[in-house]
Amino acid sequence: MSEPERPEHARIDRYEPAAIEPLWQQRWAELGLYDTNLADDSRPKYYLLTMYDYPSGDLHIGHWYVKTPTDALGRFHRMRGENVFMPIGFDAFGLPAENAAIKNKVHPHTWTLKNIDTMRRQLRSMGAGWDWNAEVVTCEPEYYRWNQWIFLRFLEAGLAYRAKSPVDWCPNDGTLAREQVEGTDRHCWRCGARVEKRELEQWYLRTTKYADELLDFTGLEWPEPIKLMQTNWIGRSEGAEVDFTTAADDAQPGGDQLRVFTTRPDTLYGATFMVMSPEHALVPKLTHPSQATEIAAYVAAASRETEIERMSTEREKTGVFTGSYAVNPINGERIPIWIADYVLAGYGTGAIMAVPAHDERDFAFAQKFGLPIRRVIAGSEVSDAEVAAPLTQAYIAHGATDRMVNSGPHSGKPAKQGFADIVAMLEKEGRGKAAINYRLRDWLMSRQRYWGTPIPVVYCDKDGMVPVPDDQLPVRLPETVDYAGSGNSPLKSDAAFMNTTCPQCGGPAQRETDTMDTFIDSSWYWFRYLSPADKNLPVDRSIEARWCPVDQYTGGAEHAVMHLLYARFFTKAMADCGLVHEREPFKRLFNQGQILGADGERMSKSRGNVQDPDELVARYGADTVRLFLMFMGPWDQGGPWSPTGIGGIARFLNRVWYSALDPHGVDAGDPESGTLPAGQDAAAAQEALRAAVHRTLRTVTEEYSEKRFNTMVAHLMELSNLLQRYRGTEIAGTPAWDEAIRLILLMLAPAAPHITDELWSRLAAARGETASSIHATAWPAVDEAAATENEREVPVQVNGKLRDKVQVAVGISEADLEKLVLARPKVVAALDGKTPLKVIHAGGRLVNIVVR
RNA sequence: GCCGAGGUGGCGGAAUGGCAGACGCGCUAGCUUCAGGAGCUAGUACUCGCAAGGGUGUAGGGGUUCAAAUCCCCUCCUCGGCACCA
């Protein structure tokens, strides 16, 4: 074999990411490569969004893990001919700014803007293709005036209201939405303090109006666990409301209707007592004088208790008999009425019919207080004798053969039938009706904090609550500096802000001093990206019609029942106010995993386990860091951070670099370098290379589409290893080789944008051409003819154990293959003289010979 | 307690009924370089064997199948969500 002609060429430049990456970032910005023309409808649109960040001031590796694969996805779609819109912004209102302000005596606005500047710089170092023209910063009046404007529309539509009720109260952060109280110990999601209940007048958004629509995920490609979490959070229960009538006694005339909600109307005959929550309105009236002292003491104790104590499931049941009785509407039975704190005031009607035989909690209560337990449901396998025997635990299952027992005329009916019949009977007699209850509550959205959107209403002595007219928006957040978070609205301390005039009568009035929950900001921001400078409306409906819903949204699963549910609610509410067309915000959702600290804990400054990406970028370059994060494992998995192995990615890019720029180079350490593999001539080698390249292209295209970035990188490494094998041989520099280099660069471009654009332009320059950016180049098409294989290796098993492999032509008949296989010495040996019973052909992919 | 996701070499992981461990890290040996915490080549699940080759193996146990990491049943462990919602 003749030594290929090695042209005399200049020394090959080394791959130095630090030298090339900033240059490319600058060039892309100059070219406006990522400035999306939203009016361009010549191509299909692709709205790609990653959850925007709170500007806490520094970007850690977790931000890279979230953002760089998303960027690769956007670049891939752009190369496939779609008009990609990938905006970015900052969720800039919120407590950390306020806390930092208290601690460091810096104004939250100053602190926030400084952090945003830092983050912009760090974000640019990723080399991501964001459209910075659409940037949104939520703490600026240009943004939050639209929070106020939308709020006023909600107010007009009856979707926002003010009400007094017991609310979750954090000593540091004031009121919280229900979603913002976490864990068994009922702590604040932000500061971790224990949350109390307080009776307060607060602003709510009517999320419950959309409960059923929020349960409908038709047309949404969302991860099943997220849909399930939302479904459980909404907690729809079908059942019935039943009115029990209180009985007369020596202290009261009776005749009051005590309404309960139950999911088991089929167990109505098993109701042996009733329980009201201590806060129930009828408690005073139904308290018999003989029980008054005890009841008063219990009610007082319950109101003092924290949520933690009341909600603990481990705690033994407590309760007090009121002294009164109610009449069961189905059988006229007199049953005692108790109060107990295991019945919640805020769910259903705040009172229950207790069916101890078929409810665990009622069972425990009945046992403790010696109340009767009557079985009314039993499976067909339970004998009559067993039905009569006392239960040792509540039977709560819904068995397929469940029938009613001890239920008067209904006895013997299937439980399902009894459910329907009893509801129908109650409805007919006006003693009850079918009803649905939700666990979901309306969204408590007012906060006693400074750094948020002022709620645009005033209170006038004469006119009461008056909305601020649109033409007076925004209600600007004053420069107030007294924001010591005692739970008292800081805006109250600013007399100049608070005292105003009534828009209706011109008389003295006071502004609302609560601000909005910052989740309001993130509940519609993707609309604002579409028309960030619009002065008349929050979003231009014609642009929204073209660009919504968001095609792909990516973010963490921790937002399952907060941000993602609020965003869906807002979209529906805004649609009902005529502001947008779409009723769902995000068509496709992907939850990437979370990068934890090396200790396996969440990355946080206080734990000191935060990995700073700047160091890694300085040492290895952004492309290596990007690829490494994609290569670590499946994107939805995340895991503890470890930089071990990043060197492998650096080596890979280095090999790509030298393969592209120095195809004729040989490796001194490899005796075979520069020679073709044994038995392969130049023609065969080129064919093999083309087959590998086009098969890789087919696979990699699929992997980008399905966000399987880890295997995508692995397949590109495999191809690069093959190129390495042919480097320096006679096929280096042939058209097949050049095609391979061109395609590997194109395939790598979305993931490693800098090195690929650099090599792309150098290769063009070497040909005497000027290349346009690789990122403006079309994604290549698979040459199916080249990718098709002529031969295939077929594994041969005997009784399921691998014994041999045969190389055969693709399309060989099963008969020929069988003959060939049975003649193989290893197969003959494995058969050991036995006659094959059966030969399984798995579609030409495998042969299995079955013997006894 | 209920619901969900998961458990594969020394490590990250690949394979969703058909060759377990792709790709990478680490490790071992050799080569190469003025030098390197650089580069290249080969080997690397466990186990018996000089080797050829054999046996075992995907948390544990059972099952379905010609064939199981993959499907079914039971048990254990890890992570996430919910917290008396009638």
Coordinates of N, CA, C and O (backbone and C1' of nucleotides) in Angstrom, one line a residue, chain A residues 178 184 186 237 262-263 310-311 313 317 342 344 347 352 361 439 441 631-632 634 637 644-645 648 651 655 669-670 710 717 721 801 803 805 840 846 848, chain B residues 3-5 12-15 18-20 22-26 30-32 36-41 53-56 66-67 80-86:
Chain A
R178 N -52.3 28.5 49.5 CA -52.3 27.2 50.0 C -51.2 26.4 49.5 O -50.6 25.6 50.2
T184 N -45.5 18.2 56.4 CA -46.3 17.8 57.5 C -46.3 18.9 58.6 O -47.3 19.0 59.3
R186 N -46.2 22.0 58.1 CA -46.9 23.2 57.6 C -46.0 24.4 57.7 O -46.2 25.4 58.5
S237 N -64.0 15.3 43.9 CA -64.7 14.1 44.6 C -66.2 14.2 44.2 O -66.8 15.2 44.4
T262 N -70.8 13.9 51.4 CA -70.3 12.5 51.5 C -70.0 12.0 50.1 O -70.7 12.3 49.1
T263 N -68.9 11.2 50.0 CA -68.6 10.5 48.7 C -69.3 9.1 48.7 O -69.2 8.4 47.8
R310 N -53.2 20.2 64.6 CA -54.5 19.8 64.2 C -54.5 18.8 63.0 O -55.3 17.9 62.9
M311 N -53.5 19.0 62.1 CA -53.5 18.1 60.9 C -52.7 16.8 61.1 O -52.7 16.0 60.2
T313 N -51.8 13.3 61.3 CA -52.6 12.1 61.2 C -52.3 11.1 62.3 O -53.1 10.3 62.6
K317 N -57.6 10.9 68.0 CA -58.8 11.7 67.7 C -59.3 12.3 69.0 O -59.3 11.7 70.1
Y342 N -61.0 16.9 63.6 CA -60.6 16.1 62.4 C -61.5 16.5 61.2 O -61.2 16.1 60.1
L344 N -62.7 19.4 58.9 CA -62.1 20.7 58.5 C -63.3 21.6 58.1 O -64.2 21.3 57.4
Y347 N -63.5 22.5 54.1 CA -63.8 21.5 53.0 C -65.3 21.0 53.1 O -65.8 20.8 54.2
I352 N -69.8 16.3 58.8 CA -69.9 15.0 58.1 C -70.9 14.1 58.8 O -71.3 14.3 60.0
R361 N -61.2 7.1 59.7 CA -61.1 8.2 60.7 C -62.4 8.1 61.6 O -62.3 8.2 62.9
R439 N -60.8 19.8 46.2 CA -59.8 20.2 47.2 C -59.2 21.5 46.9 O -58.7 22.3 47.8
R441 N -58.6 25.3 46.2 CA -59.2 26.5 46.8 C -58.9 27.7 45.8 O -58.0 27.6 45.0
F631 N -24.4 14.9 28.1 CA -23.9 13.6 28.0 C -24.1 12.8 29.3 O -24.2 11.6 29.4
M632 N -24.2 13.5 30.4 CA -24.3 13.0 31.8 C -25.3 11.8 32.0 O -25.1 10.9 32.7
P634 N -29.9 10.8 31.0 CA -31.1 11.3 30.5 C -31.5 12.7 31.1 O -31.3 12.9 32.3
Q637 N -33.5 13.3 34.3 CA -33.0 12.6 35.4 C -32.2 13.4 36.4 O -32.4 13.3 37.6
T644 N -16.3 14.8 37.1 CA -15.5 13.6 36.6 C -16.0 13.2 35.3 O -17.1 13.0 35.1
G645 N -15.0 13.2 34.3 CA -15.4 12.7 33.0 C -15.6 13.8 32.0 O -15.7 13.6 30.8
G648 N -13.3 13.7 29.0 CA -13.6 12.8 27.9 C -14.3 13.6 26.8 O -14.1 13.4 25.6
R651 N -11.7 15.8 25.1 CA -10.9 14.9 24.1 C -11.7 14.7 22.8 O -11.2 14.8 21.7
R655 N -10.6 15.8 19.1 CA -10.5 14.9 18.0 C -11.2 15.4 16.8 O -10.8 15.3 15.6
G669 N 1.6 7.1 18.1 CA 1.5 6.0 19.1 C 0.8 4.8 18.5 O 0.8 3.8 19.2
D670 N 0.2 4.9 17.4 CA -0.6 3.8 16.9 C 0.1 3.2 15.6 O 0.1 3.9 14.6
N710 N -28.1 12.5 25.7 CA -27.0 11.7 26.1 C -26.6 10.7 25.1 O -25.4 10.5 24.7
M717 N -19.8 10.6 19.2 CA -18.5 10.1 19.6 C -18.1 8.9 18.8 O -17.0 8.7 18.4
N721 N -14.9 8.5 16.5 CA -13.9 7.4 16.6 C -13.7 6.7 15.3 O -12.5 6.4 15.0
K801 N -29.4 -19.5 24.4 CA -28.0 -19.1 24.8 C -27.2 -18.8 23.5 O -27.2 -19.6 22.6
R803 N -24.5 -18.8 20.9 CA -23.5 -19.8 20.6 C -22.6 -19.4 19.4 O -21.5 -19.9 19.3
K805 N -22.2 -16.4 15.8 CA -22.7 -15.3 15.0 C -22.4 -15.5 13.6 O -21.3 -16.0 13.3
I840 N -36.5 -20.6 15.6 CA -37.2 -19.3 15.6 C -36.4 -18.3 14.8 O -35.2 -18.1 15.1
L846 N -32.2 -12.4 14.5 CA -31.6 -13.4 15.4 C -32.2 -14.8 15.1 O -33.3 -14.9 14.6
N848 N -32.9 -18.6 16.9 CA -32.9 -19.4 18.1 C -33.3 -20.8 17.8 O -34.4 -21.1 17.3
Chain B
rC3 P -51.8 3.6 46.5 O5' -51.4 4.9 45.6 C5' -52.3 5.6 44.9 C4' -51.7 6.8 44.3 C3' -50.5 6.5 43.4 O3' -50.8 6.1 42.1 C1' -49.9 8.3 44.8
rG4 P -49.8 5.1 41.3 O5' -48.5 6.0 41.0 C5' -48.7 7.0 39.9 C4' -47.5 7.9 39.9 C3' -46.2 7.2 39.5 O3' -46.1 7.0 38.1 C1' -45.8 8.6 41.4
rA5 P -45.2 5.8 37.5 O5' -43.7 6.3 37.7 C5' -43.2 7.4 36.9 C4' -41.8 7.8 37.4 C3' -40.8 6.7 37.3 O3' -40.3 6.6 36.0 C1' -40.7 7.7 39.4
rG12 P -23.2 5.5 39.5 O5' -23.1 6.5 38.2 C5' -23.0 7.9 38.4 C4' -23.1 8.6 37.1 C3' -24.2 8.2 36.2 O3' -25.4 8.8 36.6 C1' -22.2 8.3 34.9
rG13 P -26.8 8.1 36.2 O5' -26.8 8.1 34.6 C5' -27.5 7.2 33.9 C4' -26.8 7.0 32.6 C3' -27.4 6.0 31.6 O3' -28.2 6.7 30.7 C1' -25.1 5.5 32.0
rA14 P -29.5 6.0 30.1 O5' -28.8 4.9 29.1 C5' -28.2 5.4 27.8 C4' -27.8 4.3 27.0 C3' -28.9 3.3 26.6 O3' -29.7 3.9 25.5 C1' -26.9 2.2 27.1
rA15 P -31.2 3.6 25.5 O5' -31.3 2.0 25.3 C5' -31.1 1.5 24.0 C4' -30.9 0.0 24.0 C3' -32.2 -0.7 24.5 O3' -33.0 -1.0 23.4 C1' -30.3 -1.6 25.6
rG18 P -36.0 -6.6 22.8 O5' -35.1 -7.8 22.3 C5' -34.6 -8.8 23.2 C4' -33.7 -9.7 22.4 C3' -33.0 -9.1 21.3 O3' -31.7 -9.6 21.3 C1' -34.3 -10.9 20.5
rC19 P -30.6 -8.9 22.2 O5' -29.4 -9.9 21.7 C5' -29.3 -11.2 22.1 C4' -27.9 -11.6 22.4 C3' -27.2 -10.6 23.3 O3' -26.2 -11.4 24.1 C1' -26.1 -10.5 21.3
rA20 P -26.6 -11.9 25.5 O5' -26.8 -10.6 26.4 C5' -25.7 -9.9 26.7 C4' -26.1 -8.4 26.8 C3' -24.9 -7.5 27.1 O3' -24.4 -7.0 25.9 C1' -26.7 -7.2 28.7
rA22 P -20.0 -1.4 26.7 O5' -20.2 -0.6 25.3 C5' -20.6 -1.3 24.2 C4' -21.5 -0.4 23.3 C3' -20.9 1.0 23.1 O3' -19.9 1.1 22.1 C1' -23.2 1.1 23.6
rC23 P -18.5 1.6 22.4 O5' -18.8 3.1 22.8 C5' -19.3 4.1 21.9 C4' -19.6 5.4 22.7 C3' -18.6 5.8 23.7 O3' -17.5 6.5 23.1 C1' -20.7 5.8 24.7
rG24 P -16.0 6.3 23.6 O5' -16.1 7.1 25.1 C5' -16.2 8.5 25.2 C4' -16.5 8.9 26.6 C3' -15.6 8.5 27.7 O3' -14.4 9.4 27.6 C1' -17.7 8.1 28.4
rC25 P -13.1 8.8 28.3 O5' -13.4 8.9 29.8 C5' -13.6 10.1 30.5 C4' -13.9 9.9 31.9 C3' -12.9 9.2 32.8 O3' -11.9 10.1 33.2 C1' -15.0 8.2 33.2
rG26 P -10.4 9.7 33.2 O5' -10.3 8.6 34.3 C5' -10.6 8.9 35.7 C4' -10.7 7.7 36.5 C3' -9.6 6.7 36.4 O3' -8.5 7.0 37.3 C1' -11.6 5.5 36.1
rG30 P 4.3 -1.5 30.4 O5' 4.2 -1.3 28.8 C5' 4.5 -2.3 27.9 C4' 4.0 -2.0 26.5 C3' 4.5 -0.7 25.9 O3' 5.8 -0.8 25.3 C1' 2.2 -0.8 25.6
rC31 P 6.8 0.4 25.3 O5' 6.2 1.3 24.1 C5' 6.2 0.8 22.8 C4' 5.3 1.7 22.0 C3' 5.8 3.2 21.8 O3' 6.8 3.3 20.8 C1' 3.5 3.2 22.3
rU32 P 8.0 4.3 21.0 O5' 7.2 5.7 20.8 C5' 6.7 6.1 19.5 C4' 5.9 7.4 19.7 C3' 6.7 8.5 20.3 O3' 7.5 9.2 19.3 C1' 4.6 8.4 21.4
rG36 P 6.7 14.1 30.7 O5' 5.3 14.7 31.2 C5' 5.2 15.3 32.5 C4' 3.9 16.2 32.5 C3' 2.7 15.5 32.0 O3' 1.9 14.8 33.0 C1' 2.9 17.4 30.7
rG37 P 2.1 15.2 34.6 O5' 0.7 14.8 35.1 C5' -0.2 13.8 34.6 C4' -1.6 14.3 34.4 C3' -1.8 15.2 33.2 O3' -3.1 15.0 32.7 C1' -2.4 16.4 35.2
rA38 P -3.1 14.0 31.4 O5' -2.5 14.9 30.2 C5' -3.3 16.0 29.8 C4' -2.9 16.4 28.4 C3' -3.2 15.3 27.3 O3' -4.5 15.4 26.9 C1' -1.0 16.1 27.0
rG39 P -5.2 14.0 26.4 O5' -4.4 13.6 25.1 C5' -4.6 14.3 23.9 C4' -3.8 13.7 22.8 C3' -4.1 12.2 22.5 O3' -5.2 12.1 21.7 C1' -1.8 12.4 22.7
rC40 P -6.2 10.9 21.8 O5' -5.4 9.7 21.2 C5' -5.1 9.7 19.8 C4' -4.2 8.6 19.5 C3' -4.7 7.2 19.8 O3' -5.6 6.7 18.8 C1' -2.5 7.4 20.6
rU41 P -6.8 5.8 19.2 O5' -6.0 4.4 19.4 C5' -5.4 3.7 18.3 C4' -4.7 2.5 18.8 C3' -5.6 1.5 19.7 O3' -6.4 0.7 18.9 C1' -3.5 1.9 20.8
rG53 P -13.1 -19.2 21.6 O5' -13.9 -20.1 22.7 C5' -14.6 -21.2 22.4 C4' -14.7 -22.1 23.6 C3' -15.8 -21.8 24.6 O3' -17.1 -22.4 24.1 C1' -13.8 -22.2 25.8
rG54 P -18.4 -21.7 24.6 O5' -18.5 -22.0 26.2 C5' -18.8 -23.4 26.6 C4' -18.6 -23.6 28.0 C3' -19.5 -22.8 29.0 O3' -20.8 -23.4 29.0 C1' -17.3 -22.8 29.9
rG55 P -22.1 -22.6 29.2 O5' -22.0 -22.2 30.8 C5' -22.2 -23.3 31.7 C4' -21.9 -22.7 33.1 C3' -22.7 -21.6 33.5 O3' -24.0 -22.0 34.0 C1' -20.5 -21.1 34.0
rU56 P -25.2 -21.0 33.8 O5' -24.9 -19.8 34.8 C5' -25.0 -20.0 36.2 C4' -24.5 -18.8 36.9 C3' -25.3 -17.5 36.7 O3' -26.4 -17.4 37.4 C1' -22.9 -17.0 36.5
rC66 P -43.1 -21.2 24.4 O5' -41.5 -21.1 24.1 C5' -40.7 -22.3 24.2 C4' -39.4 -21.9 23.7 C3' -38.7 -20.7 24.4 O3' -38.1 -21.1 25.6 C1' -38.5 -20.5 22.0
rA67 P -38.2 -20.2 26.8 O5' -37.5 -18.9 26.4 C5' -36.0 -18.9 26.3 C4' -35.5 -17.6 25.7 C3' -35.9 -16.4 26.5 O3' -35.1 -16.2 27.6 C1' -36.3 -16.0 24.2
rG80 P -36.4 13.7 48.0 O5' -37.6 13.8 47.0 C5' -37.5 14.7 45.9 C4' -38.7 14.7 45.0 C3' -40.0 15.0 45.8 O3' -40.2 16.4 45.9 C1' -40.3 13.0 44.5
rG81 P -41.1 17.0 47.1 O5' -42.6 16.6 46.7 C5' -43.2 17.3 45.6 C4' -44.5 16.7 45.3 C3' -45.5 16.8 46.5 O3' -46.1 18.0 46.6 C1' -45.6 14.6 45.6
rC82 P -46.4 18.6 48.0 O5' -47.7 17.7 48.4 C5' -48.9 17.8 47.7 C4' -49.8 16.8 48.3 C3' -50.1 16.9 49.8 O3' -51.0 17.9 50.0 C1' -49.7 14.6 49.2
rA83 P -50.8 18.8 51.3 O5' -51.3 17.8 52.5 C5' -52.6 17.4 52.6 C4' -52.7 16.2 53.5 C3' -52.6 16.6 55.0 O3' -53.6 15.9 55.7 C1' -51.0 15.0 54.5
rC84 P -54.4 16.3 56.8 O5' -55.7 15.5 56.4 C5' -55.6 14.2 55.8 C4' -56.6 13.3 56.5 C3' -58.0 13.9 56.4 O3' -58.9 12.8 56.1 C1' -57.5 13.3 58.7
rC85 P -59.0 12.4 54.5 O5' -59.7 13.7 53.9 C5' -61.1 14.0 54.0 C4' -61.5 14.9 52.9 C3' -61.0 14.4 51.5 O3' -62.0 14.7 50.6 C1' -60.3 16.6 51.9
rA86 P -62.7 13.5 49.8 O5' -63.4 12.6 50.9 C5' -64.8 12.7 51.0 C4' -65.2 12.1 52.3 C3' -66.7 12.4 52.6 O3' -67.6 11.4 52.0 C1' -65.4 13.0 54.5

